[in-house]
PDB file of C-alpha atoms in Angstrom:
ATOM      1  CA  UNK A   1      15.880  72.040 -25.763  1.00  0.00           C
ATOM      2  CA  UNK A   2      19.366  70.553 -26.727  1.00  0.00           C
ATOM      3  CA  UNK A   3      20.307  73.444 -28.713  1.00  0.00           C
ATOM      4  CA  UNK A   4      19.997  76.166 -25.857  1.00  0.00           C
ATOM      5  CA  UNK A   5      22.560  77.382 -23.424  1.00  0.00           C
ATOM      6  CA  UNK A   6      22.431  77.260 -19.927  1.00  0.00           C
ATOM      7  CA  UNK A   7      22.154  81.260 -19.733  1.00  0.00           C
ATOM      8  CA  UNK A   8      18.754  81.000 -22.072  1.00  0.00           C
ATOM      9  CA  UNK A   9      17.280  78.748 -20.223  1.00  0.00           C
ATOM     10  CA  UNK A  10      17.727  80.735 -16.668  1.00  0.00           C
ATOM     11  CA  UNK A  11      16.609  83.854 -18.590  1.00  0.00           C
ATOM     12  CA  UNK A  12      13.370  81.599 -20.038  1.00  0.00           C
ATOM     13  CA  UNK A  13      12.943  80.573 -16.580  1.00  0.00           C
ATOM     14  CA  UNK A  14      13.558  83.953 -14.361  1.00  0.00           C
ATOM     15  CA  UNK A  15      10.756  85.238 -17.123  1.00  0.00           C
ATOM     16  CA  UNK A  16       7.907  83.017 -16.559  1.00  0.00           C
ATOM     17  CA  UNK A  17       8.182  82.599 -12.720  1.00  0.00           C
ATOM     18  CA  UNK A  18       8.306  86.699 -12.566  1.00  0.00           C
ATOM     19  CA  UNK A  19       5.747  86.690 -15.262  1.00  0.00           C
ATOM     20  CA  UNK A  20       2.960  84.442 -14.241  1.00  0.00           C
ATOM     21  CA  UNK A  21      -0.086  84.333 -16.324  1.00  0.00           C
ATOM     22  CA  UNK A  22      -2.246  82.357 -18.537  1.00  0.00           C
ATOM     23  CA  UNK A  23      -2.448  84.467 -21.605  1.00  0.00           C
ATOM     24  CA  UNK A  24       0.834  85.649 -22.065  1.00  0.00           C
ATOM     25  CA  UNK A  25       1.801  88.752 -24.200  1.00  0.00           C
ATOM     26  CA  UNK A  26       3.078  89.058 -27.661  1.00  0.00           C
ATOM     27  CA  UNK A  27       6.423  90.321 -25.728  1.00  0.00           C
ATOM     28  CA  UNK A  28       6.987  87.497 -23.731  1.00  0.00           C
ATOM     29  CA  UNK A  29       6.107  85.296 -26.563  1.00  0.00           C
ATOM     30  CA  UNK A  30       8.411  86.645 -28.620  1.00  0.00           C
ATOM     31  CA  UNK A  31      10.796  86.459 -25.781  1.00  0.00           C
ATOM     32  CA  UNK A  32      10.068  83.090 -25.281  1.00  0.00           C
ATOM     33  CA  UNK A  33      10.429  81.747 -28.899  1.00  0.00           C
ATOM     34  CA  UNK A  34      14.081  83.526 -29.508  1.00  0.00           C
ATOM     35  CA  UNK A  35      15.438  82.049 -26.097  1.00  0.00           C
ATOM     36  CA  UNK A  36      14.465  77.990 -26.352  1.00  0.00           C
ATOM     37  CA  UNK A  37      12.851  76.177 -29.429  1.00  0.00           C
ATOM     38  CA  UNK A  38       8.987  75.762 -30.515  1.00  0.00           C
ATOM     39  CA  UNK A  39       7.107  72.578 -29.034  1.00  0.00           C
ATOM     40  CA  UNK A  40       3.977  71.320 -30.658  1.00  0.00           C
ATOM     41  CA  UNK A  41       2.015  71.401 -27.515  1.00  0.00           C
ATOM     42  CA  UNK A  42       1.988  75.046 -27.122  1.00  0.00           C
ATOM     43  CA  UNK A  43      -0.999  76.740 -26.949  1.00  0.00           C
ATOM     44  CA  UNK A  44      -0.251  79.796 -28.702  1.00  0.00           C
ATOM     45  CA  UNK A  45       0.573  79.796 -32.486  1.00  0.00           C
ATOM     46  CA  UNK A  46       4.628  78.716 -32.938  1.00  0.00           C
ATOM     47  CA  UNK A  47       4.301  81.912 -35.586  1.00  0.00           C
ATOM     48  CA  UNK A  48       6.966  83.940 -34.006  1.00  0.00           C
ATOM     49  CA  UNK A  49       9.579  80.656 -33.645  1.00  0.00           C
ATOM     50  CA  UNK A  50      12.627  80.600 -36.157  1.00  0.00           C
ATOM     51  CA  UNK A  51      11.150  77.499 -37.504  1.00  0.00           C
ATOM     52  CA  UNK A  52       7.824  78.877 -39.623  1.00  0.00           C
ATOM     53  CA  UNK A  53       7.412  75.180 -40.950  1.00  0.00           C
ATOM     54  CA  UNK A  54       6.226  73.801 -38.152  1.00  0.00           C
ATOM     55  CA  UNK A  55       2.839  76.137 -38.084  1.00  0.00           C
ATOM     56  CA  UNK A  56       0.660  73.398 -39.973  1.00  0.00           C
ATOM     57  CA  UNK A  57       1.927  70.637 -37.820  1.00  0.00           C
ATOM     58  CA  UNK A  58       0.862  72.766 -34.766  1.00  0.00           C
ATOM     59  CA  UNK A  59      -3.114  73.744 -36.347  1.00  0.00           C
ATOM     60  CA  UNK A  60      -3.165  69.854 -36.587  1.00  0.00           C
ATOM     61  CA  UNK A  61      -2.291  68.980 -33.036  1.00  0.00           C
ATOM     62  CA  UNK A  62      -3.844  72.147 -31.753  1.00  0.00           C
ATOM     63  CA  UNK A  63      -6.934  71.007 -33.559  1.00  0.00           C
ATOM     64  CA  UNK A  64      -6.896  67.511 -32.878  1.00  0.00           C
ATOM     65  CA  UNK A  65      -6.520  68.417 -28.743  1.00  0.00           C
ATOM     66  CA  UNK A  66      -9.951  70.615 -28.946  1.00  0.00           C
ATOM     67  CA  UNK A  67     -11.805  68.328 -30.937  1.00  0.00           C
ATOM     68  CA  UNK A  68     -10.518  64.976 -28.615  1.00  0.00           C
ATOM     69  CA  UNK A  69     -12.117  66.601 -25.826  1.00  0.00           C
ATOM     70  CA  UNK A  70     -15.240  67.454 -27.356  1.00  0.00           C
ATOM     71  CA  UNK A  71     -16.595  70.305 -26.065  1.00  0.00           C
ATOM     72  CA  UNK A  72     -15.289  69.891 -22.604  1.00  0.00           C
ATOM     73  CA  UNK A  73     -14.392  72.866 -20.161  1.00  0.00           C
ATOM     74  CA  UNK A  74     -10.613  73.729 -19.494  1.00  0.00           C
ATOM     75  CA  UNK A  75      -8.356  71.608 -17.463  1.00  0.00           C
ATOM     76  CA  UNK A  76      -7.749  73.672 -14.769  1.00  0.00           C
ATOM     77  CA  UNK A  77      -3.771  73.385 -13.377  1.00  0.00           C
ATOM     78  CA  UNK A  78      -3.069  71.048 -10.472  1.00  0.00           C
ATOM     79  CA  UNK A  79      -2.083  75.190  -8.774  1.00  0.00           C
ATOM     80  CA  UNK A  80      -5.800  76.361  -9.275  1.00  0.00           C
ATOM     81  CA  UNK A  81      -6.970  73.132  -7.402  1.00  0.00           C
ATOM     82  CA  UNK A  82      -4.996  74.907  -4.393  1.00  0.00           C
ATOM     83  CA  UNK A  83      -6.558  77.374  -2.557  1.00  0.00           C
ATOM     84  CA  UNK A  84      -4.506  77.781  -0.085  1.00  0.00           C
ATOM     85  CA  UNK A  85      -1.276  78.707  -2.123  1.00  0.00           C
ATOM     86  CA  UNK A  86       1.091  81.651  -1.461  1.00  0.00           C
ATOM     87  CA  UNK A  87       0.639  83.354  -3.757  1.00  0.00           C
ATOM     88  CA  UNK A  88      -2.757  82.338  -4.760  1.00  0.00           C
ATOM     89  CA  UNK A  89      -3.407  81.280  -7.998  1.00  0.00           C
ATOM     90  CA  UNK A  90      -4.084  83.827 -10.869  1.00  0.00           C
ATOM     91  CA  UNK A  91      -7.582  81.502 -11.724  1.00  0.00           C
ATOM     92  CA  UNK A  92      -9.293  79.444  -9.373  1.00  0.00           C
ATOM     93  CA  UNK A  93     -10.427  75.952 -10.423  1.00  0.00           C
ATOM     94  CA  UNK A  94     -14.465  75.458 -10.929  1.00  0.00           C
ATOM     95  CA  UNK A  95     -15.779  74.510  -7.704  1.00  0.00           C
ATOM     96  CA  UNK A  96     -12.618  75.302  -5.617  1.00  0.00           C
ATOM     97  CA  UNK A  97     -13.836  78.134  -2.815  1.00  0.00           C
ATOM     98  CA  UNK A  98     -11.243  80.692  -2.122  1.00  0.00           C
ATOM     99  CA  UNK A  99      -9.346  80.549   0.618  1.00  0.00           C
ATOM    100  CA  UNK A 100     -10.111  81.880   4.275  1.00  0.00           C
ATOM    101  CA  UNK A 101      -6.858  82.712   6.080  1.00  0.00           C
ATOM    102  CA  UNK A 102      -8.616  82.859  10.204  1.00  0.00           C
ATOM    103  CA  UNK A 103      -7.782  79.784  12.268  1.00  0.00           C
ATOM    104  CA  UNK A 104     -11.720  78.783  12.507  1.00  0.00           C
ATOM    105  CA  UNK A 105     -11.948  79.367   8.864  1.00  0.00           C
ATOM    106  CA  UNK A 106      -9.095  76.384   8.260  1.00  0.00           C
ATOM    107  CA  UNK A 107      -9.888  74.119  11.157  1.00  0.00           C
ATOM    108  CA  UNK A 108     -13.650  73.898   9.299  1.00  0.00           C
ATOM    109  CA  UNK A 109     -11.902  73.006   5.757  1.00  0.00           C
ATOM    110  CA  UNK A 110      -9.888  70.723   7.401  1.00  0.00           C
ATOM    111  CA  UNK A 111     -13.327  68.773   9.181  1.00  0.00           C
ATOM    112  CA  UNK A 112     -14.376  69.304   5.339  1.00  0.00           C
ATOM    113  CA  UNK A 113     -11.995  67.533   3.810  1.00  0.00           C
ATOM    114  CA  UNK A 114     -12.030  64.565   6.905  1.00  0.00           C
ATOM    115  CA  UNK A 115     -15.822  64.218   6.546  1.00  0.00           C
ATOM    116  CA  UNK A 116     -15.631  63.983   2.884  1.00  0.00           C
ATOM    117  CA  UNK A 117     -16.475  61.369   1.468  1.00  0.00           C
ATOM    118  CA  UNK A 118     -13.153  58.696   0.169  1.00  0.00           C
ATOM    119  CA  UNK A 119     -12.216  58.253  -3.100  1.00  0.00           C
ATOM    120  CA  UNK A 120     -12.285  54.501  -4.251  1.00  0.00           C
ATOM    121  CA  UNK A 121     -14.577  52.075  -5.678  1.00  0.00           C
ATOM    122  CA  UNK A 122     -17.675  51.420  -3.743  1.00  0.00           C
ATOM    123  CA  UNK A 123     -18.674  47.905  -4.314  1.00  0.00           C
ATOM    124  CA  UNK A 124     -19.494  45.594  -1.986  1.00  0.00           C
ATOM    125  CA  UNK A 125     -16.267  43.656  -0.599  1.00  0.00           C
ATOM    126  CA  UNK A 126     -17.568  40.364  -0.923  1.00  0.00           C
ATOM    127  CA  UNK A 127     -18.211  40.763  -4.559  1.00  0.00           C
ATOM    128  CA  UNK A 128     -14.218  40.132  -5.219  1.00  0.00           C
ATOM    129  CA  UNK A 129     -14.008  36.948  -3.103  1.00  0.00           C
ATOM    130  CA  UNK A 130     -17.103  35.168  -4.275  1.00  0.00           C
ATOM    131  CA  UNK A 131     -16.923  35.791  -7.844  1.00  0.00           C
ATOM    132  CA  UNK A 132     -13.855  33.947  -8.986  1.00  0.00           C
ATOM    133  CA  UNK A 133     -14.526  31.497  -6.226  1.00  0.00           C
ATOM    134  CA  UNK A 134     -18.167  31.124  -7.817  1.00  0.00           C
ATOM    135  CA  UNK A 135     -16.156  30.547 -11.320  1.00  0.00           C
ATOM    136  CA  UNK A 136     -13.758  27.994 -10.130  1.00  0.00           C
ATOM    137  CA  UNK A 137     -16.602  26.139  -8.569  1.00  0.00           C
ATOM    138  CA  UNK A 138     -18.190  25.865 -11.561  1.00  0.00           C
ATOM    139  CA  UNK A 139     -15.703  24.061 -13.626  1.00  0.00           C
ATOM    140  CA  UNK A 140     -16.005  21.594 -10.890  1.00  0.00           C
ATOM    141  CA  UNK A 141     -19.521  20.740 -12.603  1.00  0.00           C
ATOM    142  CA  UNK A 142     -19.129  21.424 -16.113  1.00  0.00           C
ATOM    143  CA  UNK A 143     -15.995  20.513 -17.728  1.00  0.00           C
ATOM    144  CA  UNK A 144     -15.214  22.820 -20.515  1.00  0.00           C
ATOM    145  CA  UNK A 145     -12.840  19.875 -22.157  1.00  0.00           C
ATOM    146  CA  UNK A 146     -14.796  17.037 -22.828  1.00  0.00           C
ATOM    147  CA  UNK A 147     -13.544  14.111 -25.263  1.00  0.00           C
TER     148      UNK A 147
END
């Protein structure tokens, strides 16, 4: 990004924000690739960048990405895990509802998301006292240093 101006980065930047989408179109790619330089972790081909040499570097990483998650579904966005964004998100998450704009419709996700269940381990707390104190106790009987 060091070797673009100021003025191609607000045009790269006015582009996407008024452009929003996940499959963008050979037009804004092309768009896209004169304005700032080619990255390897694009996810369309860097084919149209001034820099053609970097094409078998990308099919490496590209390929190395699918096959490191092995078979998994997409990633979705931390903005499709949002349902209640303005504007919503072009593609919901899996197992995100859409949004429900009436007052009784948001107090009930918010008792929802109270209810829910927290995230943390769920071990029993007495587990992380006795253990080491178990440990310790037992070099006080067996001495791991003998002559």
């Amino acid at each position: 990004m060091d070797e673009t101006t100021w003025e191609q980065r607000h045009q790269v930047i006015t582009h996407i924000l008024t452009h929003p989408t996940t499959k963008p179109s050979l037009h804004s790619q092309f768009f896209i690739s004169n304005q700032i330089p080619c990255y390897l972790n694009w996810d369309y081909p860097p084919i149209l960048c001034p820099k053609h040499n970097q094409l078998f570097k990308w099919t490496i990483s590209h390929f190395l990405k699918k096959v490191s998650k092995l078979g998994a579904s997409n990633q979705a966005s931390w903005r499709a895990k949002c349902p209640y964004q303005l504007p919503p998100p072009l593609v919901l998450a899996k197992g995100v509802e859409d949004a429900k704009w009436g007052d009784e419709d948001k107090r009930e996700y918010v008792k929802k998301r109270l209810r829910s269940k927290k995230v943390g381990n769920d071990i029993n707390p007495w587990i992380p006292i006795l253990v080491p104190n178990l440990i310790l106790l037992s070099f006080l009987f067996w001495d791991p240093y003998q002559d």
